[in-house]
Amino acid sequence: MSVARPARSLLGRCLASTRTPTTAVQCRPLHSSASRHKRRSRFRNVSAEEMGLLDPVKRAAYRKDMFPEYSAADRAALRSTYTPEQVEAIEAGEKAINPDDLIIQGHLREDAHRPIYVDDFTVLNPKYDIRPEVAMTPKEPKWLSPSEWADNYGAKMIRLTEKRASNQVTRALIRAFKRVKESQGQDLIDLTPQELDDLEDNPELLQKYLVDDGDASDAKVSESDTLTRAQVDQLDKAVDEAWKLEFGRLNGPENDSAMHPTSIELIEDGPSGASRIHSAEAVELGKVPGVEGLYRKAVDEDEGKDDTGRYQAAKRLTGMTLNEILSLTCKTLVTRHVHNQTRLGKVRSTSILAIAGNGNGWLGLGMAKSTEGSLAIEAAELLAIRNMKPIRRYENRTVYGNVKAKVSGTIVELFARPPGFGLRCPSRIFEMCRASGVHDISARMPRSKNPMNSVKATYKALLNQPDPENIAMGRGKKLVDVRKVYYGGSVH
């Protein structure tokens, strides 16, 4: 072993003790992002106290609003619908679930795509329930013999003839009342002219004005409403004279057909009923009473903005008003010119691909072709308005996860991004996202960049987004939005 090694070690220790300490030079990072320990969270941490979970008053108010107790009326409705055993089971289930656990550990969604938290087991759901089989016995047709058919037809004609004769006699009596009232009985007959006209049109209304003997004895009549003996005799004499005159006219030869049932009455009493009166296909509905004059025509609602009638078909097919249609965002994305060589020369036509959206989750795609470019643009925009469909949006700003669609050789990939990211995508996808109300997204087209196929693939991707609710339902899991639960709904 060499003796110089311990000497070198000793010398090194002495030199190290005499050195002055130097500060370490901090290395400067080459990337521009902030250091890891200095980065702050994008979302503010909301405590349970700020959410009102620790305040008994706020929690009680929320419990009363979202999970109210059964009232006496609700319990009576339950007892009328369910058996006592079922009501007892429902009350036991209500007691087993503590509303405070639902308030503290969960968050009820209030958006348009919220799940159905309460199931109504009284209604069959075709997704899960099996339709019960109902044992039915078909009704055997009864074929009448010629004698039975003749008896039924005779009884039917007698019934209709008696009804017709009774109605004609009642109408004659009403006309007699009208004649007496117009001549001398203004104060003696208390029926108004309108009521008399209604009785003449529909004699069955006479039952409404008839009074039974028991009701007449119990009714209290003032002295001013009663008639004197002379007035009663005068009224009876006038009514008898008018009645004889009307009855004589009714029995005349010119009114012989008035006692027989009309063809309309025969049709109403037939097997098809009143549906055969106006048409063999449908019943004439007519105007709804009390509604006539309350609604204006579509031309009046336009206020002169559509004199040419360009948007009338779109209004009829979509159900939107003219102002709603004019507020839509329409954009021409692809213009393609085609020349067809014929013996008359080259015929030029223009193919237009346009979109339409309301900026709030609706987007439509339309394609038209014409020899005139302006006509093609107009037709494409109208088709896009008619073809608008809802677009699923997460937090009304981005898509659900990563979406991919393929049309021919073009593949479009859409990626969800955090709030404030913006639209970082090609120009055509940018216009489609802006028209549909998507604000934070990135896109990539790894293969062909064909304009027509890229627009179609983007539209297909936006429509075919995965639904988290359906995925959770298929897996038998409960879906909870963590950001809404732990950040109190502050997601922007």
Coordinates of C-alpha atoms in Angstrom, one line a residue:
M1 CA 0.0 0.0 0.0
S2 CA 1.3 3.4 -0.9
V3 CA 2.0 5.9 1.9
A4 CA 1.1 8.9 -0.4
R5 CA -2.6 8.2 -0.4
P6 CA -3.2 9.2 3.3
A7 CA -1.1 12.3 2.7
R8 CA -3.2 13.3 -0.3
S9 CA -6.4 12.8 1.7
L10 CA -5.1 14.8 4.6
L11 CA -4.0 17.6 2.2
G12 CA -7.3 17.6 0.5
R13 CA -9.2 18.0 3.8
C14 CA -7.0 20.9 4.8
L15 CA -7.5 22.7 1.6
A16 CA -11.2 22.2 1.7
S17 CA -11.4 23.7 5.2
T18 CA -9.6 26.9 4.0
R19 CA -12.0 27.5 1.0
T20 CA -14.6 30.2 1.1
P21 CA -18.2 29.0 0.4
T22 CA -19.5 30.1 -3.0
T23 CA -23.2 30.5 -3.9
A24 CA -24.7 28.1 -6.4
V25 CA -25.6 29.5 -9.8
Q26 CA -29.3 28.9 -10.6
C27 CA -29.9 27.4 -14.0
R28 CA -32.3 29.3 -16.2
P29 CA -34.9 27.2 -17.8
L30 CA -35.0 27.2 -21.6
H31 CA -38.8 27.0 -21.9
S32 CA -41.1 30.0 -21.5
S33 CA -43.8 28.4 -19.3
A34 CA -43.9 29.2 -15.6
S35 CA -42.2 27.1 -13.0
R36 CA -44.2 24.3 -11.4
H37 CA -44.2 25.6 -7.9
K38 CA -45.4 29.1 -9.1
R39 CA -48.3 27.9 -11.2
R40 CA -51.8 28.6 -9.7
S41 CA -55.0 26.8 -10.2
R42 CA -57.3 28.1 -12.9
F43 CA -60.4 27.7 -10.7
R44 CA -61.0 29.2 -7.4
N45 CA -61.3 26.7 -4.5
V46 CA -64.8 27.2 -3.1
S47 CA -65.2 26.0 0.5
A48 CA -68.2 24.3 1.9
E49 CA -69.0 27.3 4.0
E50 CA -69.3 29.5 0.9
M51 CA -71.5 26.9 -0.8
G52 CA -73.9 27.1 2.2
L53 CA -73.4 23.5 3.3
L54 CA -72.4 24.5 6.8
D55 CA -75.1 27.0 7.4
P56 CA -78.2 25.3 8.8
V57 CA -80.6 28.1 7.7
K58 CA -79.5 27.9 4.0
R59 CA -79.4 24.1 4.1
A60 CA -82.9 24.0 5.5
A61 CA -84.2 26.4 2.9
Y62 CA -82.6 24.3 0.1
R63 CA -84.0 21.1 1.7
K64 CA -87.5 22.7 1.8
D65 CA -87.3 23.8 -1.8
M66 CA -85.8 20.6 -3.4
F67 CA -86.9 17.9 -1.0
P68 CA -90.2 19.0 0.5
E69 CA -92.2 16.8 2.9
Y70 CA -95.4 15.1 2.0
S71 CA -98.4 17.3 2.7
A72 CA -101.9 16.1 3.6
A73 CA -103.0 16.4 0.0
D74 CA -100.0 14.4 -1.2
R75 CA -100.7 11.7 1.3
A76 CA -104.4 11.5 0.3
A77 CA -103.3 11.3 -3.3
L78 CA -100.9 8.4 -2.5
R79 CA -103.6 6.6 -0.6
S80 CA -106.0 6.9 -3.5
T81 CA -103.4 5.5 -5.9
Y82 CA -101.5 2.9 -3.9
T83 CA -102.4 0.2 -1.4
P84 CA -101.7 0.7 2.3
E85 CA -98.7 -1.6 2.1
Q86 CA -97.3 0.4 -0.8
V87 CA -97.8 3.7 1.0
E88 CA -96.0 2.2 4.0
A89 CA -93.1 1.2 1.8
I90 CA -92.9 4.6 0.3
E91 CA -92.9 6.3 3.7
A92 CA -90.2 3.9 4.9
G93 CA -88.1 4.7 1.8
E94 CA -88.4 8.4 2.4
K95 CA -87.3 8.0 6.0
A96 CA -84.3 5.9 5.0
I97 CA -82.9 8.6 2.8
N98 CA -81.5 11.6 4.6
P99 CA -81.9 14.8 2.5
D100 CA -78.7 16.2 4.1
D101 CA -76.7 13.5 2.5
L102 CA -78.1 14.4 -0.9
I103 CA -77.3 18.1 -0.3
I104 CA -73.8 17.7 1.0
Q105 CA -72.5 14.8 -1.0
G106 CA -74.1 15.5 -4.3
H107 CA -75.3 18.3 -6.6
L108 CA -78.6 18.2 -8.5
R109 CA -78.1 19.3 -12.1
E110 CA -80.4 21.9 -13.6
D111 CA -79.3 21.9 -17.3
A112 CA -81.2 20.7 -20.3
H113 CA -79.4 17.3 -20.3
R114 CA -79.9 16.5 -16.7
P115 CA -80.9 12.9 -15.9
I116 CA -84.3 11.9 -14.6
Y117 CA -83.8 11.6 -10.8
V118 CA -87.4 10.5 -10.0
D119 CA -88.8 7.5 -11.8
D120 CA -92.6 7.2 -12.2
F121 CA -93.3 3.5 -12.0
T122 CA -97.0 4.0 -12.9
V123 CA -95.9 4.8 -16.5
L124 CA -94.4 2.1 -18.7
N125 CA -91.0 3.0 -20.0
P126 CA -90.3 1.2 -23.3
K127 CA -86.6 1.1 -22.6
Y128 CA -86.8 -1.1 -19.6
D129 CA -90.4 -2.3 -19.0
I130 CA -92.1 -5.1 -20.9
R131 CA -95.5 -4.4 -22.2
P132 CA -98.0 -6.5 -20.5
E133 CA -100.0 -8.9 -22.6
V134 CA -103.7 -8.3 -22.6
A135 CA -106.0 -11.2 -23.2
M136 CA -108.6 -10.1 -25.7
T137 CA -111.4 -12.0 -27.3
P138 CA -112.3 -10.7 -30.7
K139 CA -115.9 -9.8 -31.2
E140 CA -117.7 -12.1 -33.5
P141 CA -119.7 -10.3 -36.2
K142 CA -123.5 -10.9 -36.1
W143 CA -125.1 -11.4 -39.4
L144 CA -128.8 -10.5 -39.4
S145 CA -131.4 -12.5 -41.3
P146 CA -133.6 -10.6 -43.8
S147 CA -136.5 -10.5 -41.3
E148 CA -134.3 -9.2 -38.5
W149 CA -132.7 -6.6 -40.8
A150 CA -136.2 -5.4 -41.9
D151 CA -137.3 -5.2 -38.3
N152 CA -134.3 -3.1 -37.3
Y153 CA -134.6 -0.8 -40.3
G154 CA -138.3 -0.3 -39.5
A155 CA -137.7 0.5 -35.9
K156 CA -134.9 2.9 -36.9
M157 CA -137.2 4.7 -39.4
I158 CA -140.0 5.0 -36.8
R159 CA -137.6 6.4 -34.2
L160 CA -136.2 9.0 -36.7
T161 CA -139.6 9.9 -37.9
E162 CA -140.9 10.5 -34.4
K163 CA -137.9 12.6 -33.5
R164 CA -138.3 14.6 -36.7
A165 CA -142.0 15.2 -36.1
S166 CA -141.4 16.2 -32.5
N167 CA -138.7 18.7 -33.5
Q168 CA -141.0 20.2 -36.2
V169 CA -143.8 20.6 -33.7
T170 CA -141.5 22.2 -31.2
R171 CA -140.2 24.6 -33.9
A172 CA -143.8 25.5 -34.8
L173 CA -144.5 26.3 -31.1
I174 CA -141.3 28.4 -30.9
R175 CA -142.4 30.4 -34.0
A176 CA -145.8 30.9 -32.3
F177 CA -144.0 32.3 -29.3
K178 CA -141.9 34.6 -31.5
R179 CA -145.1 35.9 -33.3
V180 CA -146.8 36.6 -30.0
K181 CA -143.7 38.3 -28.5
E182 CA -143.4 40.5 -31.6
S183 CA -147.0 41.5 -31.6
Q184 CA -148.2 42.0 -28.0
G185 CA -146.2 39.8 -25.6
Q186 CA -143.0 41.8 -25.0
D187 CA -143.6 41.8 -21.3
L188 CA -145.5 38.5 -21.1
I189 CA -142.8 36.2 -22.6
D190 CA -139.5 36.5 -20.7
L191 CA -137.4 34.7 -23.4
T192 CA -135.1 36.9 -25.5
P193 CA -135.2 36.9 -29.3
Q194 CA -131.8 35.2 -29.3
E195 CA -133.0 32.5 -27.0
L196 CA -136.0 31.9 -29.3
D197 CA -133.8 31.7 -32.3
D198 CA -131.5 29.1 -30.6
L199 CA -134.6 27.1 -29.6
E200 CA -135.8 27.1 -33.2
D201 CA -132.4 25.9 -34.5
N202 CA -132.0 23.2 -31.8
P203 CA -135.3 22.1 -30.2
E204 CA -133.5 20.0 -27.7
L205 CA -132.5 23.1 -25.8
L206 CA -136.1 23.4 -24.6
Q207 CA -135.4 21.0 -21.8
K208 CA -133.2 23.7 -20.2
Y209 CA -136.1 26.0 -19.8
L210 CA -138.7 23.5 -18.5
V211 CA -139.3 23.4 -14.7
D212 CA -140.5 20.4 -12.8
D213 CA -143.5 20.7 -10.4
G214 CA -141.4 20.1 -7.4
D215 CA -138.9 22.8 -8.3
A216 CA -141.7 25.2 -9.2
S217 CA -143.2 24.8 -5.7
D218 CA -139.9 25.4 -4.0
A219 CA -138.8 28.3 -6.0
K220 CA -139.3 31.8 -4.6
V221 CA -140.9 34.2 -7.1
S222 CA -141.3 37.9 -6.4
E223 CA -144.7 39.6 -7.0
S224 CA -143.3 41.7 -9.8
D225 CA -142.4 38.5 -11.8
T226 CA -145.9 37.0 -11.5
L227 CA -148.7 37.6 -14.1
T228 CA -152.3 38.5 -13.4
R229 CA -155.2 36.4 -14.4
A230 CA -156.1 38.7 -17.2
Q231 CA -152.5 38.6 -18.6
V232 CA -152.5 34.8 -18.4
D233 CA -155.8 34.6 -20.4
Q234 CA -154.5 37.1 -22.9
L235 CA -151.3 35.2 -23.4
D236 CA -153.0 31.8 -23.7
K237 CA -155.4 33.1 -26.3
A238 CA -152.6 34.7 -28.4
V239 CA -150.5 31.6 -28.2
D240 CA -153.4 29.4 -29.3
E241 CA -154.2 31.5 -32.3
A242 CA -150.5 31.6 -33.4
W243 CA -150.1 27.9 -32.7
K244 CA -153.1 27.0 -34.9
L245 CA -151.7 29.1 -37.7
E246 CA -148.3 27.5 -37.6
F247 CA -149.6 24.0 -37.1
G248 CA -151.9 24.5 -40.2
R249 CA -148.9 25.5 -42.3
L250 CA -146.9 22.5 -41.0
N251 CA -149.7 20.1 -42.1
G252 CA -149.9 21.6 -45.5
P253 CA -149.0 19.6 -48.6
E254 CA -145.9 21.7 -49.3
N255 CA -144.4 20.7 -45.9
D256 CA -145.1 17.0 -46.3
S257 CA -141.4 16.1 -46.5
A258 CA -140.7 18.1 -43.3
M259 CA -141.9 15.1 -41.2
H260 CA -139.6 12.6 -42.8
P261 CA -136.0 12.2 -41.8
T262 CA -133.4 13.8 -44.1
S263 CA -130.5 12.1 -45.7
I264 CA -128.1 13.7 -43.2
E265 CA -130.0 12.3 -40.3
L266 CA -129.9 8.9 -41.9
I267 CA -126.1 9.1 -42.3
E268 CA -125.6 10.3 -38.7
D269 CA -127.6 7.3 -37.5
G270 CA -125.6 5.0 -39.7
P271 CA -122.6 2.8 -38.7
S272 CA -120.0 5.4 -39.7
G273 CA -121.7 8.3 -37.8
A274 CA -121.2 11.9 -38.6
S275 CA -117.8 11.3 -40.2
R276 CA -119.6 10.6 -43.5
I277 CA -121.4 14.0 -43.6
H278 CA -118.7 16.2 -45.1
S279 CA -116.1 13.8 -46.5
A280 CA -115.2 10.2 -46.7
E281 CA -111.7 11.0 -45.4
A282 CA -112.1 13.5 -42.5
V283 CA -114.6 15.5 -40.7
E284 CA -115.0 19.2 -41.5
L285 CA -113.7 20.9 -38.3
G286 CA -114.6 24.4 -39.0
K287 CA -113.6 27.3 -36.8
V288 CA -113.0 27.0 -33.1
P289 CA -115.6 29.1 -31.2
G290 CA -114.1 32.0 -29.3
V291 CA -110.8 32.0 -31.2
E292 CA -111.8 33.6 -34.4
G293 CA -110.2 37.0 -34.9
L294 CA -107.6 36.6 -32.1
Y295 CA -104.7 35.5 -34.5
R296 CA -103.4 37.4 -37.4
K297 CA -102.2 35.9 -40.6
A298 CA -98.5 35.1 -41.2
V299 CA -98.3 37.9 -43.8
D300 CA -99.3 40.5 -41.2
E301 CA -96.7 39.3 -38.7
D302 CA -93.9 39.8 -41.2
E303 CA -94.3 43.6 -41.1
G304 CA -93.3 43.9 -44.7
K305 CA -89.9 42.3 -44.2
D306 CA -90.7 39.4 -46.6
D307 CA -92.7 40.8 -49.4
T308 CA -91.3 38.3 -51.9
G309 CA -92.3 35.3 -49.8
R310 CA -88.8 33.9 -49.7
Y311 CA -89.0 32.6 -46.1
Q312 CA -92.7 31.5 -46.1
A313 CA -91.8 27.8 -46.7
A314 CA -89.1 27.9 -44.1
K315 CA -91.5 29.4 -41.6
R316 CA -94.1 26.7 -42.3
L317 CA -91.6 23.8 -42.1
T318 CA -89.6 25.0 -39.1
G319 CA -92.2 26.8 -37.0
M320 CA -90.0 29.8 -36.5
T321 CA -91.0 33.4 -37.0
L322 CA -89.5 35.7 -39.6
N323 CA -87.5 37.6 -37.0
E324 CA -86.0 34.4 -35.7
I325 CA -85.0 33.3 -39.2
L326 CA -83.4 36.6 -40.0
S327 CA -81.4 36.5 -36.8
L328 CA -79.7 33.2 -37.8
T329 CA -76.1 33.2 -38.9
C330 CA -75.8 31.9 -42.5
K331 CA -72.4 31.4 -44.2
T332 CA -71.3 30.0 -47.5
L333 CA -68.3 27.8 -46.9
V334 CA -67.7 26.0 -50.2
T335 CA -68.2 27.2 -53.7
R336 CA -67.6 24.8 -56.6
H337 CA -68.0 25.6 -60.3
V338 CA -68.8 22.8 -62.8
H339 CA -68.8 22.9 -66.6
N340 CA -70.9 20.5 -68.6
Q341 CA -69.9 20.2 -72.2
T342 CA -72.9 19.9 -74.5
R343 CA -73.5 20.5 -78.2
L344 CA -74.6 24.0 -77.3
G345 CA -71.4 24.7 -75.6
K346 CA -70.2 24.7 -72.0
V347 CA -73.0 25.0 -69.5
R348 CA -71.6 26.4 -66.2
S349 CA -73.3 25.5 -62.9
T350 CA -72.4 26.5 -59.3
S351 CA -72.5 24.2 -56.3
I352 CA -72.8 25.9 -52.9
L353 CA -72.4 24.4 -49.4
A354 CA -73.8 26.7 -46.7
I355 CA -74.4 26.5 -43.0
A356 CA -76.9 28.1 -40.7
G357 CA -76.9 28.4 -36.9
N358 CA -78.4 30.4 -34.1
G359 CA -75.2 30.6 -32.0
N360 CA -76.8 28.7 -29.2
G361 CA -76.5 25.0 -30.0
W362 CA -78.3 24.7 -33.3
L363 CA -76.5 24.1 -36.7
G364 CA -77.7 23.1 -40.1
L365 CA -76.0 22.1 -43.4
G366 CA -77.4 22.7 -46.9
M367 CA -76.1 22.1 -50.4
A368 CA -77.7 23.4 -53.6
K369 CA -76.7 23.6 -57.3
S370 CA -77.9 26.0 -60.0
T371 CA -76.7 27.7 -63.1
E372 CA -77.1 31.0 -61.3
G373 CA -74.8 31.5 -58.3
S374 CA -77.3 33.7 -56.4
L375 CA -80.1 31.2 -56.7
A376 CA -77.7 28.4 -55.5
I377 CA -76.7 30.4 -52.5
E378 CA -80.3 31.3 -51.5
A379 CA -81.4 27.6 -51.9
A380 CA -78.4 26.3 -49.9
E381 CA -79.1 28.8 -47.0
L382 CA -82.8 27.9 -46.9
L383 CA -82.0 24.2 -46.9
A384 CA -79.5 24.8 -44.1
I385 CA -82.2 26.6 -42.1
R386 CA -84.6 23.7 -42.6
N387 CA -81.9 21.1 -41.7
M388 CA -80.8 22.7 -38.4
K389 CA -80.3 20.2 -35.6
P390 CA -79.2 20.5 -31.9
I391 CA -75.5 20.3 -31.1
R392 CA -74.5 18.9 -27.8
R393 CA -72.2 21.3 -25.9
Y394 CA -70.4 20.8 -22.6
E395 CA -70.9 23.9 -20.4
N396 CA -72.3 25.6 -23.5
R397 CA -68.8 26.2 -24.8
T398 CA -67.0 23.0 -26.0
V399 CA -67.6 19.4 -27.1
Y400 CA -67.8 16.3 -25.0
G401 CA -64.3 14.8 -25.0
N402 CA -62.5 14.0 -28.3
V403 CA -64.6 13.4 -31.3
K404 CA -63.6 11.9 -34.6
A405 CA -65.4 11.6 -37.9
K406 CA -64.5 10.4 -41.4
V407 CA -66.0 11.2 -44.8
S408 CA -64.4 9.7 -47.8
G409 CA -60.6 10.4 -47.4
T410 CA -61.0 13.3 -44.9
I411 CA -60.7 12.7 -41.2
V412 CA -61.6 15.5 -38.7
E413 CA -60.6 15.2 -35.1
L414 CA -62.1 17.7 -32.5
F415 CA -60.7 18.1 -29.0
A416 CA -62.3 19.7 -26.0
R417 CA -60.4 22.5 -24.5
P418 CA -60.6 24.5 -21.2
P419 CA -62.4 27.9 -20.9
G420 CA -60.7 30.7 -22.7
F421 CA -58.8 28.5 -25.1
G422 CA -60.6 29.8 -28.1
L423 CA -61.2 28.3 -31.6
R424 CA -57.9 27.0 -32.9
C425 CA -58.9 25.2 -36.0
P426 CA -59.2 25.7 -39.8
S427 CA -61.3 28.5 -41.2
R428 CA -64.3 26.3 -42.2
I429 CA -64.4 24.5 -38.9
F430 CA -64.1 27.9 -37.2
E431 CA -67.2 29.3 -39.0
M432 CA -69.2 26.1 -38.1
C433 CA -68.2 26.3 -34.4
R434 CA -69.0 30.0 -34.2
A435 CA -72.4 29.5 -35.8
S436 CA -73.3 26.6 -33.4
G437 CA -72.1 28.4 -30.2
V438 CA -68.9 26.3 -29.6
H439 CA -66.1 28.7 -28.2
D440 CA -63.3 26.4 -26.9
I441 CA -62.1 23.8 -29.3
S442 CA -59.1 22.6 -31.3
A443 CA -59.2 20.5 -34.5
R444 CA -56.9 18.5 -36.6
M445 CA -57.2 17.0 -40.1
P446 CA -54.4 14.5 -40.5
R447 CA -55.3 13.3 -44.0
S448 CA -57.1 14.9 -47.0
K449 CA -58.1 18.6 -46.7
N450 CA -61.0 18.5 -49.2
P451 CA -63.2 21.5 -48.5
M452 CA -66.6 19.7 -49.1
N453 CA -65.6 16.6 -47.2
S454 CA -64.1 18.6 -44.3
V455 CA -67.3 20.5 -43.7
K456 CA -69.4 17.3 -43.9
A457 CA -67.0 15.5 -41.5
T458 CA -67.1 18.3 -39.0
Y459 CA -70.9 18.4 -39.1
K460 CA -71.0 14.6 -38.6
A461 CA -68.5 14.8 -35.7
L462 CA -70.6 17.5 -33.9
L463 CA -73.8 15.5 -34.2
N464 CA -72.2 12.2 -33.1
Q465 CA -70.7 13.3 -29.8
P466 CA -70.7 10.7 -27.0
D467 CA -73.4 11.2 -24.4
P468 CA -72.0 10.7 -20.9
E469 CA -75.5 10.1 -19.5
N470 CA -76.0 7.2 -21.9
I471 CA -72.6 5.8 -21.2
A472 CA -73.2 5.9 -17.4
M473 CA -76.6 4.4 -17.8
G474 CA -75.2 1.5 -19.9
R475 CA -72.5 0.8 -17.3
G476 CA -74.9 1.2 -14.4
K477 CA -72.9 4.0 -12.9
K478 CA -73.9 7.4 -11.4
L479 CA -72.5 10.4 -13.3
V480 CA -71.3 13.4 -11.3
D481 CA -69.8 16.5 -12.6
V482 CA -66.8 17.0 -10.3
R483 CA -66.2 20.6 -11.3
K484 CA -69.7 21.6 -10.5
V485 CA -69.7 19.7 -7.2
Y486 CA -66.3 20.8 -5.8
Y487 CA -66.3 24.3 -7.3
G488 CA -69.9 25.3 -6.6
G489 CA -70.8 25.6 -10.3
S490 CA -68.1 28.1 -11.0
V491 CA -66.7 26.6 -14.1
H492 CA -65.8 29.7 -16.2

